[in-house]
Tab-separated table of C-alpha atoms in Angstrom:
chain	number	residue	atom	x	y	z
A	28	MET	CA	95.459	49.125	-63.446
A	29	ALA	CA	96.413	45.530	-64.285
A	30	LEU	CA	96.277	42.114	-63.331
A	31	ALA	CA	98.906	41.374	-60.781
A	32	LYS	CA	101.638	38.822	-61.575
A	33	ARG	CA	101.090	36.125	-58.549
A	34	ILE	CA	103.681	34.435	-56.223
A	35	ILE	CA	102.847	31.043	-55.050
A	36	PRO	CA	104.559	29.396	-52.311
A	37	CYS	CA	104.373	25.725	-52.737
A	38	LEU	CA	104.282	23.060	-49.652
A	39	ASP	CA	104.827	19.441	-50.268
A	40	VAL	CA	102.945	17.523	-47.933
A	41	ASP	CA	103.152	13.816	-46.693
A	42	ASN	CA	100.533	12.292	-44.686
A	43	GLY	CA	99.479	15.649	-43.342
A	44	ARG	CA	102.668	17.090	-42.635
A	45	VAL	CA	104.962	19.395	-44.637
A	46	VAL	CA	108.232	17.908	-45.853
A	47	LYS	CA	111.460	19.423	-47.006
A	48	GLY	CA	110.983	21.633	-43.441
A	49	VAL	CA	109.741	24.674	-43.007
A	50	GLN	CA	111.381	27.218	-40.888
A	51	PHE	CA	109.456	29.866	-39.341
A	52	VAL	CA	110.565	30.076	-35.703
A	53	ASP	CA	107.563	31.785	-34.837
A	54	ILE	CA	104.641	29.605	-35.871
A	55	ARG	CA	103.501	26.799	-33.622
A	56	ASP	CA	104.017	23.870	-35.336
A	57	ALA	CA	105.893	24.229	-38.631
A	58	GLY	CA	104.868	20.677	-39.880
A	59	ASP	CA	101.068	21.780	-39.844
A	60	PRO	CA	100.517	22.704	-43.547
A	61	VAL	CA	97.475	24.749	-42.306
A	62	GLU	CA	99.571	26.653	-39.844
A	63	VAL	CA	102.247	27.214	-42.812
A	64	ALA	CA	99.299	28.233	-45.292
A	65	LYS	CA	97.961	30.788	-42.645
A	66	ARG	CA	101.188	32.290	-42.153
A	67	TYR	CA	101.805	32.615	-46.423
A	68	ASN	CA	97.898	33.990	-46.459
A	69	GLU	CA	98.989	36.761	-43.904
A	70	GLU	CA	101.944	37.504	-45.597
A	71	GLY	CA	100.062	38.080	-48.942
A	72	ALA	CA	101.059	35.442	-50.796
A	73	ASP	CA	98.498	35.296	-53.906
A	74	GLU	CA	97.759	31.618	-53.826
A	75	VAL	CA	99.069	28.600	-52.119
A	76	THR	CA	99.738	25.274	-53.867
A	77	PHE	CA	99.848	21.793	-51.762
A	78	LEU	CA	101.580	19.214	-53.522
A	79	ASP	CA	100.243	15.652	-51.951
A	80	ILE	CA	103.350	13.145	-52.002
A	81	THR	CA	101.538	10.542	-49.912
A	82	ALA	CA	102.141	7.418	-51.027
A	83	SER	CA	99.463	5.219	-49.286
A	84	HIS	CA	95.879	4.860	-49.909
A	85	GLU	CA	94.756	5.483	-46.134
A	86	GLY	CA	96.764	8.569	-46.334
A	87	ARG	CA	94.635	10.288	-48.867
A	88	ASP	CA	91.907	10.868	-46.326
A	89	THR	CA	94.188	12.611	-44.311
A	90	THR	CA	95.014	14.851	-47.309
A	91	VAL	CA	91.341	15.557	-47.675
A	92	HIS	CA	90.850	16.358	-44.129
A	93	THR	CA	94.175	18.671	-44.038
A	94	VAL	CA	92.615	20.653	-47.434
A	95	GLU	CA	89.255	21.015	-45.411
A	96	ARG	CA	90.768	22.515	-42.529
A	97	MET	CA	93.019	24.943	-44.731
A	98	ALA	CA	90.001	25.916	-46.864
A	99	SER	CA	88.236	26.830	-43.543
A	100	GLU	CA	91.206	29.284	-42.594
A	101	VAL	CA	92.888	30.306	-45.540
A	102	PHE	CA	91.001	32.803	-47.825
A	103	ILE	CA	93.032	32.790	-51.090
A	104	PRO	CA	93.169	30.295	-53.747
A	105	LEU	CA	94.150	26.400	-52.972
A	106	THR	CA	95.727	24.166	-55.493
A	107	VAL	CA	96.045	20.603	-54.708
A	108	GLY	CA	98.093	18.314	-56.809
A	109	GLY	CA	99.510	15.099	-56.633
A	110	GLY	CA	98.000	11.671	-56.964
A	111	ILE	CA	94.895	12.970	-59.056
A	112	ARG	CA	93.912	10.318	-61.420
A	113	LYS	CA	90.525	10.168	-61.571
A	114	ILE	CA	87.221	12.254	-61.741
A	115	GLU	CA	86.343	11.002	-58.042
A	116	ASP	CA	90.027	12.318	-56.823
A	117	ILE	CA	88.968	15.875	-58.240
A	118	ARG	CA	85.412	15.837	-56.967
A	119	ARG	CA	86.540	15.058	-53.387
A	120	MET	CA	89.362	17.729	-53.269
A	121	LEU	CA	87.003	20.271	-54.364
A	122	ASN	CA	84.324	19.272	-52.200
A	123	ALA	CA	87.170	19.597	-49.463
A	124	GLY	CA	87.619	23.052	-50.269
A	125	ALA	CA	90.343	23.083	-52.949
A	126	ASP	CA	89.896	25.928	-55.883
A	127	LYS	CA	92.025	24.030	-58.495
A	128	VAL	CA	93.653	20.564	-58.810
A	129	GLY	CA	96.764	19.915	-60.451
A	130	ILE	CA	96.749	17.023	-62.925
A	131	ASN	CA	100.500	15.462	-63.618
A	132	SER	CA	100.966	11.776	-64.678
A	133	ALA	CA	97.325	10.893	-65.403
A	134	ALA	CA	97.273	13.362	-68.152
A	135	VAL	CA	100.257	11.658	-69.901
A	136	SER	CA	98.908	8.333	-69.387
A	137	ASP	CA	95.609	9.166	-70.433
A	138	PRO	CA	95.095	12.900	-72.025
A	139	ASP	CA	91.299	12.346	-72.594
A	140	PHE	CA	91.158	12.566	-68.626
A	141	VAL	CA	91.969	16.133	-68.651
A	142	LYS	CA	89.029	16.823	-71.267
A	143	ALA	CA	86.593	14.753	-69.178
A	144	ALA	CA	87.614	16.802	-65.942
A	145	ALA	CA	87.428	20.045	-67.644
A	146	ASP	CA	83.993	19.046	-69.096
A	147	ARG	CA	82.792	18.002	-65.602
A	148	PHE	CA	84.157	20.738	-63.297
A	149	GLY	CA	85.220	23.520	-65.718
A	150	ALA	CA	88.548	24.746	-67.372
A	151	GLN	CA	89.009	27.355	-64.212
A	152	CYS	CA	90.054	24.646	-61.664
A	153	ILE	CA	91.968	22.239	-64.014
A	154	VAL	CA	95.840	23.132	-63.726
A	155	VAL	CA	98.116	20.740	-66.163
A	156	ALA	CA	101.417	20.307	-64.419
A	157	ILE	CA	104.170	19.535	-67.110
A	158	ASP	CA	107.768	18.349	-65.983
A	159	ALA	CA	109.679	19.150	-68.775
A	160	LYS	CA	113.717	18.625	-69.345
A	161	GLN	CA	115.888	20.098	-72.328
A	162	VAL	CA	116.729	17.105	-74.949
A	163	SER	CA	118.050	19.024	-77.417
A	164	ARG	CA	122.190	18.870	-77.739
A	165	PRO	CA	124.244	22.146	-77.814
A	166	GLY	CA	124.174	23.678	-81.132
A	167	GLU	CA	120.378	22.315	-82.030
A	168	PRO	CA	117.317	24.104	-81.974
A	169	LEU	CA	116.162	24.305	-78.045
A	170	ARG	CA	113.664	21.295	-77.498
A	171	TRP	CA	112.403	20.087	-74.482
A	172	GLU	CA	110.508	16.715	-73.534
A	173	ILE	CA	107.794	15.510	-71.162
A	174	PHE	CA	109.323	13.265	-68.361
A	175	THR	CA	107.248	11.413	-65.645
A	176	HIS	CA	108.572	9.555	-62.533
A	177	GLY	CA	110.319	12.791	-61.129
A	178	GLY	CA	111.865	13.562	-64.332
A	179	ARG	CA	113.396	9.948	-64.698
A	180	LYS	CA	111.232	8.590	-67.252
A	181	PRO	CA	111.390	10.352	-70.768
A	182	THR	CA	107.935	10.045	-72.811
A	183	GLY	CA	109.166	11.379	-76.108
A	184	ILE	CA	106.315	14.086	-76.055
A	185	ASP	CA	107.532	17.445	-77.129
A	186	ALA	CA	106.856	19.946	-74.294
A	187	VAL	CA	105.471	22.890	-76.087
A	188	GLU	CA	102.961	20.658	-78.251
A	189	TRP	CA	101.981	18.905	-75.257
A	190	ALA	CA	101.362	22.358	-73.316
A	191	LYS	CA	99.237	23.426	-76.650
A	192	ARG	CA	97.479	20.007	-76.285
A	193	MET	CA	96.506	20.320	-72.682
A	194	THR	CA	95.006	23.679	-73.149
A	195	ALA	CA	92.914	22.420	-76.360
A	196	TYR	CA	91.527	19.685	-73.920
A	197	GLY	CA	90.378	22.389	-71.495
A	198	ALA	CA	93.390	23.027	-69.021
A	199	GLY	CA	92.616	26.465	-67.433
A	200	GLU	CA	96.340	26.782	-66.216
A	201	ILE	CA	99.745	25.333	-66.792
A	202	LEU	CA	101.869	24.646	-64.014
A	203	LEU	CA	105.414	24.429	-65.858
A	204	THR	CA	108.522	22.715	-64.007
A	205	SER	CA	111.800	22.389	-65.430
A	206	MET	CA	113.290	19.002	-64.365
A	207	ASP	CA	116.639	20.518	-65.115
A	208	ARG	CA	116.518	23.280	-62.820
A	209	ASP	CA	114.352	21.755	-60.048
A	210	GLY	CA	116.119	22.081	-56.770
A	211	THR	CA	119.156	23.741	-58.346
A	212	LYS	CA	118.496	27.114	-57.124
A	213	ASN	CA	119.874	28.450	-60.780
A	214	GLY	CA	116.692	29.931	-61.556
A	215	PHE	CA	113.896	28.827	-63.973
A	216	ASP	CA	114.626	27.419	-67.040
A	217	LEU	CA	113.386	30.833	-68.927
A	218	LYS	CA	113.683	29.956	-72.591
A	219	LEU	CA	111.360	26.885	-71.743
A	220	THR	CA	109.100	29.105	-69.901
A	221	ARG	CA	109.009	31.698	-72.783
A	222	ALA	CA	108.233	28.987	-75.063
A	223	ILE	CA	105.399	27.383	-73.197
A	224	SER	CA	103.674	30.750	-71.914
A	225	ASP	CA	104.000	32.290	-75.765
A	226	ALA	CA	102.373	29.129	-77.166
A	227	VAL	CA	99.342	28.938	-74.980
A	228	SER	CA	96.324	31.183	-74.225
A	229	VAL	CA	96.029	30.164	-70.754
A	230	PRO	CA	98.088	31.412	-67.685
A	231	VAL	CA	101.458	29.889	-67.012
A	232	ILE	CA	103.075	29.083	-63.710
A	233	ALA	CA	106.885	29.254	-63.673
A	234	SER	CA	108.219	26.440	-61.307
A	235	GLY	CA	111.736	24.982	-60.593
A	236	GLY	CA	115.003	26.336	-59.865
A	237	VAL	CA	114.120	29.781	-57.690
A	238	GLY	CA	117.215	30.417	-55.634
A	239	ASN	CA	116.642	34.269	-55.096
A	240	LEU	CA	114.351	37.200	-55.745
A	241	GLN	CA	115.788	38.048	-58.973
A	242	HIS	CA	114.843	34.655	-60.489
A	243	LEU	CA	111.189	35.257	-59.673
A	244	ALA	CA	111.273	38.670	-61.545
A	245	ASP	CA	113.154	37.075	-64.479
A	246	GLY	CA	110.428	34.249	-64.500
A	247	VAL	CA	108.006	37.030	-65.419
A	248	LEU	CA	109.920	39.422	-67.267
A	249	GLU	CA	111.902	37.083	-69.460
A	250	GLY	CA	110.072	34.035	-69.345
A	251	ASN	CA	106.743	35.843	-69.845
A	252	ALA	CA	105.099	33.642	-66.800
A	253	ASP	CA	101.626	34.706	-65.317
A	254	ALA	CA	102.880	33.436	-61.865
A	255	VAL	CA	105.692	32.279	-60.147
A	256	LEU	CA	106.101	29.376	-57.804
A	257	ALA	CA	108.821	28.705	-55.264
A	258	ALA	CA	109.155	26.559	-52.038
A	259	SER	CA	112.712	26.978	-50.512
A	260	ILE	CA	113.316	30.324	-50.628
A	261	PHE	CA	110.103	30.953	-48.643
A	262	HIS	CA	110.218	27.773	-46.076
A	263	PHE	CA	113.716	28.390	-45.224
A	264	GLY	CA	113.300	32.245	-44.468
A	265	GLU	CA	115.803	33.419	-47.064
A	266	TYR	CA	113.222	35.517	-48.338
A	267	SER	CA	109.642	36.634	-47.487
A	268	VAL	CA	106.718	37.228	-49.688
A	269	PRO	CA	106.401	40.664	-48.784
A	270	GLU	CA	110.144	40.893	-49.968
A	271	ALA	CA	109.858	39.234	-53.217
A	272	LYS	CA	106.877	41.371	-54.148
A	273	GLN	CA	108.605	44.220	-53.213
A	274	TYR	CA	111.321	43.692	-55.545
A	275	MET	CA	109.212	42.583	-58.373
A	276	ARG	CA	107.427	45.786	-58.147
A	277	GLU	CA	111.103	47.624	-58.044
A	278	ARG	CA	111.335	45.878	-61.501
A	279	GLY	CA	108.429	46.941	-62.907
A	280	ILE	CA	106.233	44.246	-62.296
A	281	GLU	CA	102.259	44.672	-61.552
A	282	VAL	CA	101.974	42.881	-57.965
A	283	ARG	CA	99.252	42.670	-55.165
A	284	LEU	CA	100.903	44.625	-52.319
B	254	MET	CA	65.762	35.453	-30.044
B	255	ASN	CA	66.520	33.338	-33.259
B	256	ARG	CA	69.673	33.685	-35.032
B	257	GLN	CA	69.608	35.190	-38.416
B	258	THR	CA	70.333	33.001	-41.156
B	259	LEU	CA	71.800	32.994	-44.436
B	260	ALA	CA	70.875	30.399	-47.280
B	261	VAL	CA	74.204	29.462	-49.768
B	262	ILE	CA	71.864	28.087	-52.455
B	263	ASP	CA	73.243	24.717	-53.534
B	264	TYR	CA	72.503	23.180	-56.953
B	265	GLY	CA	75.394	20.648	-57.107
B	266	MET	CA	77.732	22.956	-59.036
B	267	GLY	CA	80.791	22.873	-57.318
B	268	ASN	CA	82.168	23.316	-53.587
B	269	LEU	CA	80.521	25.606	-51.416
B	270	HIS	CA	82.549	24.901	-48.428
B	271	SER	CA	84.750	28.074	-48.972
B	272	VAL	CA	81.899	30.274	-49.399
B	273	ALA	CA	79.913	28.948	-46.252
B	274	SER	CA	83.706	28.934	-44.271
B	275	ALA	CA	84.188	32.719	-45.264
B	276	LEU	CA	80.990	33.847	-44.135
B	277	SER	CA	80.871	31.873	-41.075
B	278	LYS	CA	84.383	33.619	-40.318
B	279	VAL	CA	83.128	37.167	-40.687
B	280	ALA	CA	79.860	36.403	-39.174
B	281	PRO	CA	80.162	34.004	-36.401
B	282	GLU	CA	76.678	35.325	-34.903
B	283	ILE	CA	74.834	34.134	-38.103
B	284	GLU	CA	73.725	30.902	-39.141
B	285	VAL	CA	75.140	29.624	-42.401
B	286	LEU	CA	72.954	26.986	-44.327
B	287	VAL	CA	74.197	25.245	-47.240
B	288	THR	CA	70.972	24.238	-48.931
B	289	SER	CA	69.175	23.134	-51.978
B	290	ASP	CA	65.822	22.996	-50.014
B	291	PRO	CA	63.451	26.006	-51.333
B	292	ASN	CA	61.552	26.291	-47.935
B	293	VAL	CA	65.238	27.105	-46.205
B	294	VAL	CA	66.033	29.586	-49.005
B	295	ALA	CA	62.588	31.050	-48.475
B	296	ALA	CA	62.847	31.444	-44.893
B	297	ALA	CA	66.457	32.921	-44.748
B	298	ASP	CA	67.123	36.311	-43.851
B	299	ARG	CA	69.715	36.836	-46.897
B	300	VAL	CA	70.729	34.699	-49.742
B	301	VAL	CA	74.249	34.063	-51.432
B	302	PHE	CA	73.966	32.535	-55.019
B	303	PRO	CA	77.433	31.027	-56.037
B	304	GLY	CA	78.390	29.366	-59.149
B	305	VAL	CA	81.395	27.605	-60.820
B	306	GLY	CA	81.629	25.783	-64.352
B	307	ALA	CA	79.967	26.061	-67.409
B	308	ILE	CA	76.868	28.148	-67.739
B	309	ARG	CA	74.973	25.554	-69.608
B	310	ASP	CA	75.250	23.107	-66.935
B	311	CYS	CA	74.513	25.877	-64.357
B	312	MET	CA	71.489	27.089	-65.964
B	313	ALA	CA	70.064	23.236	-66.516
B	314	GLU	CA	70.400	22.817	-62.828
B	315	ILE	CA	68.939	25.965	-61.891
B	316	ARG	CA	65.948	25.331	-64.020
B	317	ARG	CA	65.598	21.701	-63.146
B	318	LEU	CA	65.368	22.505	-59.573
B	319	GLY	CA	63.135	25.365	-59.975
B	320	PHE	CA	65.789	27.902	-58.676
B	321	ASP	CA	65.214	30.594	-61.390
B	322	GLN	CA	61.498	31.240	-60.057
B	323	LEU	CA	62.964	30.740	-56.365
B	324	LEU	CA	65.749	33.401	-56.909
B	325	ARG	CA	63.006	36.090	-58.551
B	326	GLU	CA	60.653	35.392	-55.620
B	327	GLN	CA	63.695	35.943	-53.007
B	328	VAL	CA	64.907	39.135	-54.782
B	329	ALA	CA	61.192	40.489	-55.177
B	330	SER	CA	60.644	39.813	-51.252
B	331	GLY	CA	63.603	42.675	-50.662
B	332	LYS	CA	66.018	40.424	-48.589
B	333	PRO	CA	69.643	40.898	-49.587
B	334	VAL	CA	70.569	38.973	-52.395
B	335	LEU	CA	74.242	38.449	-53.343
B	336	GLY	CA	75.528	36.277	-56.584
B	337	VAL	CA	79.040	35.282	-57.311
B	338	CYS	CA	80.935	34.535	-60.315
B	339	VAL	CA	78.864	32.302	-62.514
B	340	GLY	CA	76.016	33.071	-60.045
B	341	MET	CA	76.385	36.568	-61.125
B	342	GLN	CA	76.442	35.690	-64.801
B	343	ALA	CA	73.315	33.440	-64.491
B	344	LEU	CA	71.585	36.637	-63.083
B	345	LEU	CA	71.867	38.278	-66.370
B	346	GLU	CA	69.712	37.696	-69.462
B	347	ARG	CA	71.939	36.009	-71.760
B	348	SER	CA	75.354	34.326	-72.091
B	349	GLU	CA	77.516	33.473	-74.972
B	350	GLU	CA	79.044	30.577	-73.514
B	351	ASN	CA	78.391	26.992	-74.741
B	352	GLY	CA	76.745	28.599	-77.992
B	353	GLY	CA	74.466	30.778	-76.253
B	354	VAL	CA	72.537	30.081	-73.194
B	355	ASP	CA	69.160	32.033	-71.852
B	356	CYS	CA	69.803	32.952	-68.211
B	357	ILE	CA	67.751	34.259	-65.557
B	358	GLY	CA	67.140	37.750	-66.511
B	359	LEU	CA	67.010	39.597	-63.016
B	360	LEU	CA	69.765	41.903	-64.142
B	361	PRO	CA	69.416	43.409	-67.804
B	362	GLY	CA	72.634	42.468	-69.924
B	363	GLN	CA	74.802	39.921	-71.753
B	364	VAL	CA	77.867	37.901	-70.757
B	365	ARG	CA	80.374	37.861	-73.161
B	366	PHE	CA	83.648	36.132	-74.377
B	367	PHE	CA	87.101	37.660	-73.459
B	368	GLY	CA	88.995	36.047	-76.171
B	369	PRO	CA	90.710	35.204	-78.450
B	370	ASP	CA	92.525	38.490	-79.599
B	371	LEU	CA	92.500	39.947	-76.151
B	372	LYS	CA	95.404	42.598	-75.610
B	373	ASP	CA	96.311	45.441	-73.204
B	374	ALA	CA	96.715	49.069	-73.882
B	375	ASP	CA	100.490	48.283	-75.213
B	376	GLY	CA	99.280	45.532	-77.395
B	377	HIS	CA	100.311	42.816	-75.087
B	378	VAL	CA	98.300	39.309	-75.545
B	379	LEU	CA	96.226	38.678	-72.547
B	380	LYS	CA	95.878	35.368	-71.110
B	381	VAL	CA	92.261	33.987	-70.795
B	382	PRO	CA	90.706	32.771	-68.540
B	383	HIS	CA	91.367	36.127	-66.527
B	384	MET	CA	92.941	34.570	-63.429
B	385	GLY	CA	94.243	36.259	-60.487
B	386	TRP	CA	94.181	39.512	-58.366
B	387	ASN	CA	92.767	42.624	-60.398
B	388	GLN	CA	91.736	46.010	-59.145
B	389	VAL	CA	87.992	46.899	-58.586
B	390	HIS	CA	87.023	50.492	-59.244
B	391	HIS	CA	83.901	50.847	-57.267
B	392	LYS	CA	81.021	53.138	-56.981
B	393	ASP	CA	79.301	54.309	-53.685
B	394	HIS	CA	77.208	51.035	-52.246
B	395	PRO	CA	76.978	49.920	-48.760
B	396	LEU	CA	79.022	46.716	-49.896
B	397	TRP	CA	82.258	48.438	-50.429
B	398	ALA	CA	82.181	50.209	-46.805
B	399	GLY	CA	85.727	49.983	-45.476
B	400	ILE	CA	87.114	48.752	-48.810
B	401	GLU	CA	89.909	50.983	-50.245
B	402	GLN	CA	89.346	52.500	-53.844
B	403	ASP	CA	90.718	50.052	-56.523
B	404	ALA	CA	91.418	47.268	-54.012
B	405	ARG	CA	92.230	43.788	-55.594
B	406	PHE	CA	90.225	40.789	-55.693
B	407	TYR	CA	90.629	37.130	-57.084
B	408	PHE	CA	89.069	36.706	-60.575
B	409	VAL	CA	88.759	33.415	-62.398
B	410	HIS	CA	86.517	33.529	-65.198
B	411	SER	CA	86.461	33.682	-69.312
B	412	PHE	CA	83.401	35.242	-69.501
B	413	TYR	CA	82.392	38.856	-68.384
B	414	ALA	CA	79.037	40.942	-67.512
B	415	GLU	CA	78.173	43.847	-69.874
B	416	ALA	CA	75.573	45.574	-68.325
B	417	THR	CA	72.833	46.992	-70.268
B	418	ASP	CA	72.071	50.090	-67.803
B	419	LEU	CA	75.814	51.554	-66.773
B	420	ASP	CA	73.903	52.917	-63.325
B	421	GLN	CA	73.620	48.945	-62.263
B	422	VAL	CA	77.568	48.539	-62.568
B	423	ALA	CA	78.696	48.922	-58.895
B	424	GLY	CA	82.308	48.012	-59.848
B	425	THR	CA	84.801	48.014	-62.767
B	426	CYS	CA	87.815	45.896	-63.498
B	427	ASP	CA	90.141	46.366	-66.639
B	428	TYR	CA	91.140	43.431	-68.789
B	429	GLY	CA	91.775	44.125	-72.153
B	430	ARG	CA	88.435	46.110	-71.738
B	431	THR	CA	86.554	47.792	-68.946
B	432	PHE	CA	83.889	45.247	-67.703
B	433	ALA	CA	81.527	44.954	-64.663
B	434	ALA	CA	83.111	43.293	-61.812
B	435	ALA	CA	80.232	44.041	-59.565
B	436	MET	CA	76.463	44.990	-60.530
B	437	GLN	CA	73.511	46.193	-58.067
B	438	GLN	CA	69.952	46.494	-58.296
B	439	ASP	CA	67.823	47.536	-55.213
B	440	ASN	CA	68.522	44.479	-52.781
B	441	LEU	CA	70.544	42.254	-55.263
B	442	PHE	CA	74.314	43.013	-55.579
B	443	ALA	CA	76.309	40.500	-57.930
B	444	ALA	CA	80.285	40.050	-57.978
B	445	GLN	CA	82.213	38.782	-60.861
B	446	PHE	CA	85.343	37.956	-58.478
B	447	HIS	CA	85.466	35.289	-55.565
B	448	PRO	CA	85.122	37.392	-52.277
B	449	GLU	CA	85.585	34.100	-50.229
B	450	LYS	CA	89.079	33.974	-52.128
B	451	SER	CA	89.953	37.440	-51.919
B	452	HIS	CA	91.561	37.661	-48.532
B	453	THR	CA	90.837	40.928	-46.635
B	454	ALA	CA	89.029	42.802	-49.100
B	455	GLY	CA	86.980	39.806	-49.724
B	456	LEU	CA	86.072	39.227	-46.447
B	457	GLN	CA	85.033	42.776	-45.773
B	458	LEU	CA	82.706	42.695	-48.454
B	459	LEU	CA	81.160	39.828	-47.255
B	460	LYS	CA	80.892	41.129	-43.743
B	461	ASN	CA	79.321	44.047	-45.298
B	462	PHE	CA	76.829	41.788	-46.940
B	463	VAL	CA	75.937	40.575	-43.763
B	464	ALA	CA	75.153	43.894	-42.129
B	465	TRP	CA	73.464	45.047	-45.189
B	466	ASP	CA	69.810	45.956	-45.056
B	467	GLY	CA	69.146	45.593	-48.643
B	468	LYS	CA	68.918	49.410	-49.466
B	469	PRO	CA	71.366	50.725	-52.016
């Protein structure tokens, strides 16, 4: 008996609609995040992450409404990230039914925000999202830094030190995305994942670069990740969540089937 | 005939939307009331006592609102009562969290910290919080009806219940040590995991709670 490693499909949502296309032929509205989340719930996903990329202020009300609908129909944990900048943003999402919120750039611009958020709501619902990129040159010891603005803006902050600091400030979980690998389908940055996971006491979700099932298993076995997050391999029907779990189990990983 | 009512006690600690939705989903025939009104709780046929966040803040609100006494009365009345997560921890005598906090004391036992040197049987370091789907080995109790032995439930916690009386442990879970994933005492049942987030097995447990007559 052991804690299962988690598989987490991630939905990018803009103004209440799933973007980057989800291709399930048999659901009524593949653009509706609630329909998509329900499908993943039925397939046995362990959690769902909802990344809100809505730019407009008015669109945020749509997001809250979508989270409410999702929480009424999906009875697995739901994390909402994107645009979380104030205590009030967290309160709204948790009241709407989110179990956890992901804090990304607001943590970089104001690290004390993470402390305040964890004090107010408890570490269990505060996920700090870290976007990291390798900055060491070939031959040098490996080093990664935090980047913001979708990987365009360097901050000079060391990723491993940052993860430790965020954990000390009350992050209950780290969502780690390799900006070098995101969208490449070449697999997670396993060395980065391992470095962060071994440096912190809280669970780490590996993200960025999944192209096949072997990548998911490697994230756990070599990256020491506690959970693996993927979007396109599931959305485009290349692999289903049950297939992913079956494969991980064959590789000796404890999963919830 | 009046509909059966179920009160979810609201003391301002976190979101109760999920637990209320899950209860409405499994038992559309009953009326689920999220409430901080002691009269509504007292009039309800059954009571759910949830909780998230830090125990010090939870207990401060529970005491300020007089809900410790309210809960004692509800449990004494014989109606089915379900504590969830920090709601379960608050029912024990004392928690180590926040430097030590006295709790309600309806269930004999202590709440202890998992870390920081938690390891599995093979010596691997275990992360804290204990977050995710873990197996619950359950004993005979009506709330486990239709749930397979060692089914997985969703946990998220850094502190665990250590029961004084092992007969009150309704289910165990292993995470570096064996701990009480669920406890029971007459008409009171408490779960460390989140049934409202535990998909099929969790919804079944909530359904069983709604059908439960309060007898072990």
